[in-house]
Every structure is written in C-alpha cells, then in structure tokens.
Amino acid sequence: MYQKRALIAGATGIVGLNVAEHLHDIGGWEITGLSRRPPAGASYMRSIAIDLLDREAALRTLAELKPTHIYYCTWTLGRNEDENIRLNGGMLRTLLDGVAAAGTVEHVAVVTGTKHYLGPFEDYGKVTPVTPFREDAPRLEKKNFYYELEDIAMDYAARHGFGWSVHRSHTIIGYAVGNLMNIGATLATYASICKATGQPFVFPGTPTAYHGINDITDARLLAKHIVWASTEPNARNEAFNATNGDVFRWEQLWERIADYFGVEATYPGHYNSLTERMSSLGPHWEALVAEHGLQPNPLDRLASPWHTDLDLGRPMECLHSMAKSRTHGFTDFQDTEQSFVDVFDRLRAERIIP
C-alpha cells in the first residue's frame, strides 16, 4: 500500500490533470481523481465520478477514501460573489468533512489566484494595488470566495491537525479541454480561425496590457509548486504566489503567437472584446473541424473568451513576487513563450486544433 495517497479534486481540469501527471512522473504515489466526468487516457489514476455540490452523495463516496494529501483544484461559477462563496465554500467543506474523520490527512493544498489581489469577477480590476503583489498584502474589503477557501483550509487544518498551503496562480496556461479559464485553447482556436479566413490576429486588450509587463502561470510549474509545498515541511501552513518566474509584454508575445500560426499580428491601440469578436466564429470553427478531421469539440467548449477579456482588459500591469517561494526553497521557473508553444504543440498533436 502506498504511503503517499493523493486525492485530487478537479482531476480533469487544467490544474488537477497536471498535478496528477506530475505525481505520476515522480512516482511513489497512489493517485485518486475526483471529477464530474472521468478523465480520458489517465490509466495511472483511479477515477471517481462525484459532484461535490451533492453533499450527501459525495459524503457517502468520500467515506471510503483515506488520502494523505488533498489537492483542491476545482471551482464553480455562480451568479454573483455571494453565490460563489456559498457554492465553492460548500464544496471544500464537503470534501474535508468526507475525509478528515479518517485521520489520515497530512496536508491540504488549495489553488486560488490573482483575484485575491484584484477582487472578485463583479468588481475585478476596480482596484489598482501596488505591484508586484506580495502574499502579506492585506485582503481587500470585498467579498471574495478565495478568502473563504483559505479560511476553510486553515480552520480544518487547525481542528484536525494537518498542514495546509494556498497557491495563488496568475492566468494559467496549460493543456486542458473544456476548462472555464483557458487562455491557451482560446488563443489557439482564435488564431486558427484567423488563419483559415485570412483575418488579422487582432490583440483585444487594453494598451496597458499590450505594452506593460505581466507574468503568467504554466500549469506544469503550478503542479510542481503544489506538490512541493505539500511535502516540504518548510512550506507548511503558508500561502504562496505561483507564477513562471519570468515576465513578458504582450506586444512581443502576440507576435510570437502570430508567427506560430502564420497570421498577421495587429493591434488597433484600444480595447476590443474578444468575446464579441469570437461570437460569430462558431460556423468557421465547425468548418475547420470537418476539413481537418479534428476532434468534434464545439468552439464554446474549447474557448473561454470572456475570461481572456478579463485577463487582457486590465487597466494595470499584473506582477507577482515569487520571493517567498524562493526563500522557502522552490527554485523552478518556466519560460512563458515556451509555455504557449508547448500547449499549441500538444493541442495539435491531440487533433484539437489544425
């Protein structure tokens, strides 16, 4: 029997799947994934279909599990932040109530993000905190389901005697299909349609986003960060930023992405919505799928332009300090341009884009 038993909530998502793959790569872990639908091609992982919003059914399923490490990599979108707090807080409580009584849990890791510093969706970017963002910055005086998740993790850890860590990622770039916040697949489908139709590849964000300095989080690096904190005593009971460790400007990266797809990169000098730009592109995508024999994924399952609009529509630069992680011993980094290239290559290899 494995001494280290991972339980991953959200195992089919962009973060959870990468955590599972990283645990498999390093070896020595029993891996159990929780998701509403089973992952494809992950035979190394025991997969359990579960809906954490269905508390009673979930508790019955979770009672059979005895994990040592919990990786909470899931979330759900409500109508407003009050509902986000209720739904997401309820899911984490259900998970911890279901497994804590067994007494086997050693650590719970919770993934949150930049909204910790910029506010919830409904107030996103209406504050302009000083960059780089540091983990010891005071919380905003706004409702935020990320704060709820942190408080729940700390409360259960204190009551049940296990450790916790919180991982505040920036925009996540990585391989996933059907993810709510997937900038890689969004830009890949958008660029592919531009290529097929002869349209220019227009940057949709603000001048500040286009010309300013930013950072981003590769899902593979985030997975390493999460597992590191969950097994490193020096990182116990801490909240960390988790980004690639380099910086970039979209005006340079946009050209690099355009070169990859063989399209013309342009910018009109002002914000324009990618959601509006892509709203009429569904038929063009269906034609590409038929022409190239791609996996039959509808455009709205691959692309989340609404979230890319949030990322690229900010009126400020977004930078996260990684000093705390470095001080505590995490030294990995990732080149951001390569992050995008690797995702595009994998999407092509899986026949998701042409």
Tab-separated table of C-alpha atoms in Angstrom:
chain	number	residue	atom	x	y	z
A	1	MET	CA	0.000	0.000	0.000
A	2	TYR	CA	1.325	3.426	-0.930
A	3	GLN	CA	2.392	5.649	1.972
A	4	LYS	CA	1.515	8.764	-0.056
A	5	ARG	CA	-2.053	8.801	-1.320
A	6	ALA	CA	-3.183	11.822	-3.321
A	7	LEU	CA	-6.791	12.876	-3.686
A	8	ILE	CA	-7.239	15.438	-6.464
A	9	ALA	CA	-10.483	17.397	-6.643
A	10	GLY	CA	-10.967	18.585	-10.210
A	11	ALA	CA	-8.804	15.908	-11.817
A	12	THR	CA	-9.950	16.712	-15.370
A	13	GLY	CA	-9.229	20.435	-15.076
A	14	ILE	CA	-6.196	22.348	-16.239
A	15	VAL	CA	-4.592	22.273	-12.765
A	16	GLY	CA	-5.791	18.946	-11.412
A	17	LEU	CA	-4.771	17.000	-14.516
A	18	ASN	CA	-1.281	18.496	-14.394
A	19	VAL	CA	-0.971	17.663	-10.684
A	20	ALA	CA	-1.922	14.070	-11.474
A	21	GLU	CA	0.579	13.872	-14.333
A	22	HIS	CA	3.352	15.318	-12.143
A	23	LEU	CA	2.665	12.858	-9.318
A	24	HIS	CA	2.708	10.023	-11.836
A	25	ASP	CA	6.004	11.252	-13.302
A	26	ILE	CA	7.812	11.451	-9.945
A	27	GLY	CA	6.397	8.095	-8.808
A	28	GLY	CA	5.607	6.672	-5.411
A	29	TRP	CA	2.046	7.995	-5.232
A	30	GLU	CA	-1.368	6.365	-5.263
A	31	ILE	CA	-3.472	8.836	-7.229
A	32	THR	CA	-7.238	9.212	-6.979
A	33	GLY	CA	-9.036	11.827	-9.047
A	34	LEU	CA	-12.437	13.328	-8.342
A	35	SER	CA	-14.419	14.880	-11.179
A	36	ARG	CA	-17.922	15.071	-12.582
A	37	ARG	CA	-16.778	13.175	-15.687
A	38	PRO	CA	-13.906	10.673	-15.956
A	39	PRO	CA	-10.584	11.826	-17.434
A	40	ALA	CA	-9.533	10.427	-20.798
A	41	GLY	CA	-6.350	8.400	-21.049
A	42	ALA	CA	-5.221	8.668	-17.416
A	43	SER	CA	-4.991	4.947	-16.624
A	44	TYR	CA	-2.453	5.628	-13.854
A	45	MET	CA	-5.168	7.359	-11.816
A	46	ARG	CA	-8.181	5.875	-10.060
A	47	SER	CA	-11.080	7.999	-11.220
A	48	ILE	CA	-14.218	8.615	-9.166
A	49	ALA	CA	-17.229	10.435	-10.569
A	50	ILE	CA	-18.505	12.813	-7.922
A	51	ASP	CA	-20.358	16.102	-7.630
A	52	LEU	CA	-19.242	17.944	-4.502
A	53	LEU	CA	-22.352	20.113	-4.743
A	54	ASP	CA	-24.409	16.983	-3.990
A	55	ARG	CA	-23.300	16.835	-0.367
A	56	GLU	CA	-24.998	13.671	0.854
A	57	ALA	CA	-23.996	11.541	-2.128
A	58	ALA	CA	-20.469	12.939	-2.029
A	59	LEU	CA	-20.046	12.186	1.673
A	60	ARG	CA	-21.015	8.552	1.096
A	61	THR	CA	-18.389	8.222	-1.629
A	62	LEU	CA	-15.665	10.071	0.272
A	63	ALA	CA	-16.130	7.955	3.400
A	64	GLU	CA	-14.348	5.075	1.652
A	65	LEU	CA	-11.194	7.108	0.938
A	66	LYS	CA	-8.150	7.560	3.162
A	67	PRO	CA	-5.909	10.111	1.440
A	68	THR	CA	-2.751	11.559	2.932
A	69	HIS	CA	-2.647	14.606	0.634
A	70	ILE	CA	-5.579	16.570	-0.754
A	71	TYR	CA	-5.170	18.788	-3.801
A	72	TYR	CA	-8.159	21.081	-4.220
A	73	CYS	CA	-8.050	22.228	-7.852
A	74	THR	CA	-11.702	22.836	-8.669
A	75	TRP	CA	-14.252	25.632	-8.561
A	76	THR	CA	-17.666	26.530	-9.912
A	77	LEU	CA	-19.073	29.811	-11.195
A	78	GLY	CA	-22.121	31.318	-9.529
A	79	ARG	CA	-24.325	34.251	-10.465
A	80	ASN	CA	-22.547	36.625	-8.080
A	81	GLU	CA	-19.881	36.561	-5.399
A	82	ASP	CA	-22.304	35.636	-2.616
A	83	GLU	CA	-23.215	32.526	-4.578
A	84	ASN	CA	-19.549	31.864	-5.421
A	85	ILE	CA	-18.765	31.901	-1.710
A	86	ARG	CA	-21.667	29.586	-0.869
A	87	LEU	CA	-21.034	27.090	-3.670
A	88	ASN	CA	-17.245	26.928	-3.568
A	89	GLY	CA	-17.017	27.044	0.201
A	90	GLY	CA	-19.626	24.316	0.398
A	91	MET	CA	-17.685	22.053	-1.973
A	92	LEU	CA	-14.469	22.355	0.020
A	93	ARG	CA	-16.276	21.736	3.314
A	94	THR	CA	-17.961	18.660	1.865
A	95	LEU	CA	-14.625	17.278	0.691
A	96	LEU	CA	-12.889	17.881	4.019
A	97	ASP	CA	-15.852	16.619	6.056
A	98	GLY	CA	-15.810	13.465	3.976
A	99	VAL	CA	-12.156	12.560	4.542
A	100	ALA	CA	-10.957	14.308	7.711
A	101	ALA	CA	-12.570	11.837	10.107
A	102	ALA	CA	-10.337	9.012	8.854
A	103	GLY	CA	-7.361	10.743	10.456
A	104	THR	CA	-5.033	10.036	7.511
A	105	VAL	CA	-4.798	13.534	6.009
A	106	GLU	CA	-1.382	15.162	6.322
A	107	HIS	CA	-1.833	18.176	4.054
A	108	VAL	CA	-4.442	20.041	2.036
A	109	ALA	CA	-3.372	22.321	-0.835
A	110	VAL	CA	-5.867	24.839	-2.236
A	111	VAL	CA	-5.482	26.672	-5.557
A	112	THR	CA	-6.752	30.262	-5.769
A	113	GLY	CA	-5.441	33.144	-7.882
A	114	THR	CA	-4.886	36.785	-8.711
A	115	LYS	CA	-8.439	37.754	-7.790
A	116	HIS	CA	-7.076	37.591	-4.248
A	117	TYR	CA	-5.398	40.920	-5.062
A	118	LEU	CA	-7.719	42.362	-7.733
A	119	GLY	CA	-11.150	41.459	-6.384
A	120	PRO	CA	-13.956	39.112	-7.487
A	121	PHE	CA	-15.376	38.878	-11.002
A	122	GLU	CA	-18.062	41.502	-10.393
A	123	ASP	CA	-15.518	44.059	-9.099
A	124	TYR	CA	-12.494	42.777	-10.990
A	125	GLY	CA	-9.737	45.294	-11.656
A	126	LYS	CA	-11.577	48.192	-9.993
A	127	VAL	CA	-8.729	48.485	-7.511
A	128	THR	CA	-5.136	49.173	-8.507
A	129	PRO	CA	-2.884	47.607	-5.859
A	130	VAL	CA	0.840	48.223	-5.963
A	131	THR	CA	2.804	45.616	-7.910
A	132	PRO	CA	4.421	43.227	-7.514
A	133	PHE	CA	1.707	41.515	-5.486
A	134	ARG	CA	3.091	40.052	-2.273
A	135	GLU	CA	1.476	37.380	-0.135
A	136	ASP	CA	1.432	39.534	3.002
A	137	ALA	CA	-0.715	42.241	1.366
A	138	PRO	CA	-3.927	42.864	3.359
A	139	ARG	CA	-7.142	41.442	1.990
A	140	LEU	CA	-9.407	43.739	0.039
A	141	GLU	CA	-12.568	44.909	1.780
A	142	LYS	CA	-14.652	42.960	-0.713
A	143	LYS	CA	-16.406	39.609	-0.669
A	144	ASN	CA	-14.189	37.002	-2.309
A	145	PHE	CA	-14.617	33.239	-2.454
A	146	TYR	CA	-10.821	32.840	-2.474
A	147	TYR	CA	-10.756	34.254	1.047
A	148	GLU	CA	-13.458	31.773	2.018
A	149	LEU	CA	-11.421	28.839	0.693
A	150	GLU	CA	-8.314	29.973	2.580
A	151	ASP	CA	-10.235	30.340	5.825
A	152	ILE	CA	-11.836	26.911	5.475
A	153	ALA	CA	-8.500	25.222	4.788
A	154	MET	CA	-6.871	26.880	7.796
A	155	ASP	CA	-9.820	26.113	10.073
A	156	TYR	CA	-9.989	22.400	9.200
A	157	ALA	CA	-6.210	22.065	9.415
A	158	ALA	CA	-6.184	23.563	12.900
A	159	ARG	CA	-9.033	21.327	14.094
A	160	HIS	CA	-7.760	18.094	12.533
A	161	GLY	CA	-4.007	18.545	12.872
A	162	PHE	CA	-2.884	18.550	9.238
A	163	GLY	CA	-0.930	21.140	7.248
A	164	TRP	CA	-2.221	23.474	4.561
A	165	SER	CA	-0.930	25.557	1.673
A	166	VAL	CA	-2.571	28.081	-0.646
A	167	HIS	CA	-1.332	28.648	-4.193
A	168	ARG	CA	-2.234	31.995	-5.784
A	169	SER	CA	-1.695	31.499	-9.500
A	170	HIS	CA	-1.957	34.117	-12.202
A	171	THR	CA	-3.625	33.373	-15.559
A	172	ILE	CA	-2.974	29.664	-16.160
A	173	ILE	CA	-1.575	28.399	-19.444
A	174	GLY	CA	-1.732	24.651	-19.968
A	175	TYR	CA	-3.338	21.749	-21.754
A	176	ALA	CA	-6.984	21.114	-20.951
A	177	VAL	CA	-10.247	20.691	-22.828
A	178	GLY	CA	-13.478	22.176	-21.533
A	179	ASN	CA	-11.836	24.405	-18.918
A	180	LEU	CA	-13.635	27.594	-17.889
A	181	MET	CA	-10.466	29.711	-17.882
A	182	ASN	CA	-8.240	28.513	-20.709
A	183	ILE	CA	-6.246	31.249	-22.438
A	184	GLY	CA	-4.123	28.730	-24.372
A	185	ALA	CA	-7.004	26.985	-26.134
A	186	THR	CA	-8.847	30.282	-26.556
A	187	LEU	CA	-5.986	31.951	-28.423
A	188	ALA	CA	-5.223	28.760	-30.372
A	189	THR	CA	-8.771	28.474	-31.737
A	190	TYR	CA	-8.950	32.216	-32.425
A	191	ALA	CA	-5.632	32.192	-34.320
A	192	SER	CA	-6.599	29.056	-36.254
A	193	ILE	CA	-9.811	30.695	-37.460
A	194	CYS	CA	-7.917	33.878	-38.384
A	195	LYS	CA	-5.507	31.757	-40.431
A	196	ALA	CA	-8.290	29.907	-42.234
A	197	THR	CA	-10.322	33.029	-43.009
A	198	GLY	CA	-7.467	35.410	-43.771
A	199	GLN	CA	-8.394	37.732	-40.911
A	200	PRO	CA	-5.688	39.570	-38.948
A	201	PHE	CA	-4.863	38.298	-35.470
A	202	VAL	CA	-6.069	41.334	-33.505
A	203	PHE	CA	-4.984	41.800	-29.894
A	204	PRO	CA	-8.187	42.517	-27.963
A	205	GLY	CA	-6.866	44.050	-24.716
A	206	THR	CA	-6.060	47.463	-23.288
A	207	PRO	CA	-2.946	49.498	-24.159
A	208	THR	CA	-1.640	48.878	-20.631
A	209	ALA	CA	-1.984	45.127	-21.063
A	210	TYR	CA	-0.407	45.261	-24.529
A	211	HIS	CA	2.615	47.427	-23.657
A	212	GLY	CA	3.004	46.687	-19.936
A	213	ILE	CA	4.877	43.974	-18.071
A	214	ASN	CA	2.967	40.867	-16.994
A	215	ASP	CA	3.526	37.356	-15.738
A	216	ILE	CA	1.606	34.097	-16.120
A	217	THR	CA	1.422	30.597	-14.629
A	218	ASP	CA	2.241	27.410	-16.511
A	219	ALA	CA	0.027	24.597	-15.210
A	220	ARG	CA	3.029	22.251	-15.148
A	221	LEU	CA	5.013	24.593	-12.941
A	222	LEU	CA	1.958	25.148	-10.741
A	223	ALA	CA	1.668	21.376	-10.285
A	224	LYS	CA	5.299	21.194	-9.167
A	225	HIS	CA	4.711	24.109	-6.797
A	226	ILE	CA	1.651	22.480	-5.250
A	227	VAL	CA	3.322	19.119	-4.685
A	228	TRP	CA	6.478	20.795	-3.361
A	229	ALA	CA	4.559	22.773	-0.735
A	230	SER	CA	2.559	19.710	0.292
A	231	THR	CA	5.683	17.663	1.020
A	232	GLU	CA	8.174	20.326	2.199
A	233	PRO	CA	7.976	20.963	5.976
A	234	ASN	CA	9.396	24.460	5.495
A	235	ALA	CA	6.399	25.351	3.302
A	236	ARG	CA	3.740	24.066	5.711
A	237	ASN	CA	0.898	26.433	6.609
A	238	GLU	CA	1.804	29.132	4.092
A	239	ALA	CA	0.179	30.988	1.201
A	240	PHE	CA	2.334	31.404	-1.897
A	241	ASN	CA	2.158	33.176	-5.226
A	242	ALA	CA	2.786	30.729	-8.061
A	243	THR	CA	3.922	32.147	-11.409
A	244	ASN	CA	6.504	31.202	-14.030
A	245	GLY	CA	9.192	33.428	-12.563
A	246	ASP	CA	9.769	35.446	-15.738
A	247	VAL	CA	7.979	38.497	-17.170
A	248	PHE	CA	6.770	39.399	-20.656
A	249	ARG	CA	4.987	42.057	-22.704
A	250	TRP	CA	2.003	41.032	-24.798
A	251	GLU	CA	3.189	43.173	-27.715
A	252	GLN	CA	6.153	40.787	-28.050
A	253	LEU	CA	4.321	37.578	-27.153
A	254	TRP	CA	1.459	38.387	-29.565
A	255	GLU	CA	3.955	38.488	-32.435
A	256	ARG	CA	5.414	35.149	-31.309
A	257	ILE	CA	1.965	33.518	-31.231
A	258	ALA	CA	1.105	35.014	-34.617
A	259	ASP	CA	4.326	33.603	-36.096
A	260	TYR	CA	3.452	30.151	-34.738
A	261	PHE	CA	0.095	30.149	-36.546
A	262	GLY	CA	1.244	32.057	-39.635
A	263	VAL	CA	-1.103	35.004	-39.158
A	264	GLU	CA	-0.684	38.784	-39.115
A	265	ALA	CA	-0.476	40.293	-35.617
A	266	THR	CA	-2.159	43.684	-35.267
A	267	TYR	CA	-3.371	45.999	-32.523
A	268	PRO	CA	-5.776	48.921	-33.049
A	269	GLY	CA	-4.450	50.708	-29.970
A	270	HIS	CA	-7.596	50.340	-27.875
A	271	TYR	CA	-9.578	47.659	-26.043
A	272	ASN	CA	-11.888	45.499	-28.138
A	273	SER	CA	-13.751	42.478	-26.785
A	274	LEU	CA	-12.593	39.002	-27.804
A	275	THR	CA	-15.988	37.705	-26.674
A	276	GLU	CA	-17.677	39.870	-29.284
A	277	ARG	CA	-15.033	39.058	-31.895
A	278	MET	CA	-15.474	35.296	-31.439
A	279	SER	CA	-19.252	35.300	-31.005
A	280	SER	CA	-19.857	34.720	-34.724
A	281	LEU	CA	-16.936	32.363	-35.383
A	282	GLY	CA	-18.677	29.087	-34.480
A	283	PRO	CA	-19.501	28.136	-38.099
A	284	HIS	CA	-15.924	28.852	-39.158
A	285	TRP	CA	-14.671	26.546	-36.403
A	286	GLU	CA	-17.079	23.777	-37.423
A	287	ALA	CA	-15.753	24.050	-40.985
A	288	LEU	CA	-12.176	23.694	-39.693
A	289	VAL	CA	-13.111	20.625	-37.672
A	290	ALA	CA	-14.656	18.981	-40.737
A	291	GLU	CA	-11.857	19.986	-43.115
A	292	HIS	CA	-9.007	18.758	-40.892
A	293	GLY	CA	-10.729	15.824	-39.171
A	294	LEU	CA	-10.316	17.349	-35.727
A	295	GLN	CA	-11.870	16.111	-32.516
A	296	PRO	CA	-15.510	17.250	-32.657
A	297	ASN	CA	-15.322	19.834	-29.882
A	298	PRO	CA	-17.631	22.836	-30.236
A	299	LEU	CA	-15.895	26.197	-30.049
A	300	ASP	CA	-17.552	27.171	-26.789
A	301	ARG	CA	-16.127	24.050	-25.109
A	302	LEU	CA	-12.559	24.932	-26.079
A	303	ALA	CA	-12.519	28.716	-25.858
A	304	SER	CA	-13.372	30.975	-22.917
A	305	PRO	CA	-13.016	34.449	-24.459
A	306	TRP	CA	-14.927	36.050	-21.589
A	307	HIS	CA	-12.084	35.161	-19.236
A	308	THR	CA	-9.401	36.204	-21.718
A	309	ASP	CA	-11.194	39.559	-21.889
A	310	LEU	CA	-10.720	39.866	-18.129
A	311	ASP	CA	-7.036	38.994	-18.414
A	312	LEU	CA	-6.280	41.320	-21.306
A	313	GLY	CA	-8.687	44.081	-20.350
A	314	ARG	CA	-6.972	45.090	-17.128
A	315	PRO	CA	-6.090	48.752	-16.724
A	316	MET	CA	-2.882	47.905	-14.843
A	317	GLU	CA	0.208	45.741	-15.031
A	318	CYS	CA	-0.001	42.459	-13.121
A	319	LEU	CA	3.118	41.091	-11.471
A	320	HIS	CA	3.510	38.660	-8.589
A	321	SER	CA	6.515	38.409	-6.313
A	322	MET	CA	7.979	34.902	-6.124
A	323	ALA	CA	10.421	35.895	-3.370
A	324	LYS	CA	8.560	33.956	-0.687
A	325	SER	CA	8.634	30.726	-2.686
A	326	ARG	CA	12.338	31.208	-3.429
A	327	THR	CA	13.096	31.859	0.228
A	328	HIS	CA	11.262	28.687	1.239
A	329	GLY	CA	13.130	26.578	-1.311
A	330	PHE	CA	11.123	26.463	-4.562
A	331	THR	CA	13.504	27.399	-7.383
A	332	ASP	CA	11.792	26.071	-10.535
A	333	PHE	CA	10.897	28.513	-13.303
A	334	GLN	CA	9.341	28.353	-16.764
A	335	ASP	CA	9.867	30.369	-19.944
A	336	THR	CA	6.484	31.865	-20.825
A	337	GLU	CA	6.892	31.875	-24.622
A	338	GLN	CA	7.718	28.177	-24.442
A	339	SER	CA	4.627	27.601	-22.302
A	340	PHE	CA	2.413	28.773	-25.163
A	341	VAL	CA	4.346	26.853	-27.799
A	342	ASP	CA	4.141	23.644	-25.767
A	343	VAL	CA	0.376	23.989	-25.335
A	344	PHE	CA	-0.158	24.705	-29.031
A	345	ASP	CA	2.012	21.720	-29.963
A	346	ARG	CA	0.001	19.430	-27.709
A	347	LEU	CA	-3.334	20.744	-28.979
A	348	ARG	CA	-2.153	19.947	-32.493
A	349	ALA	CA	-0.838	16.529	-31.527
A	350	GLU	CA	-4.215	15.674	-29.944
A	351	ARG	CA	-6.033	16.856	-33.111
A	352	ILE	CA	-7.860	19.587	-31.240
A	353	ILE	CA	-6.583	22.395	-33.495
A	354	PRO	CA	-5.372	22.123	-37.113
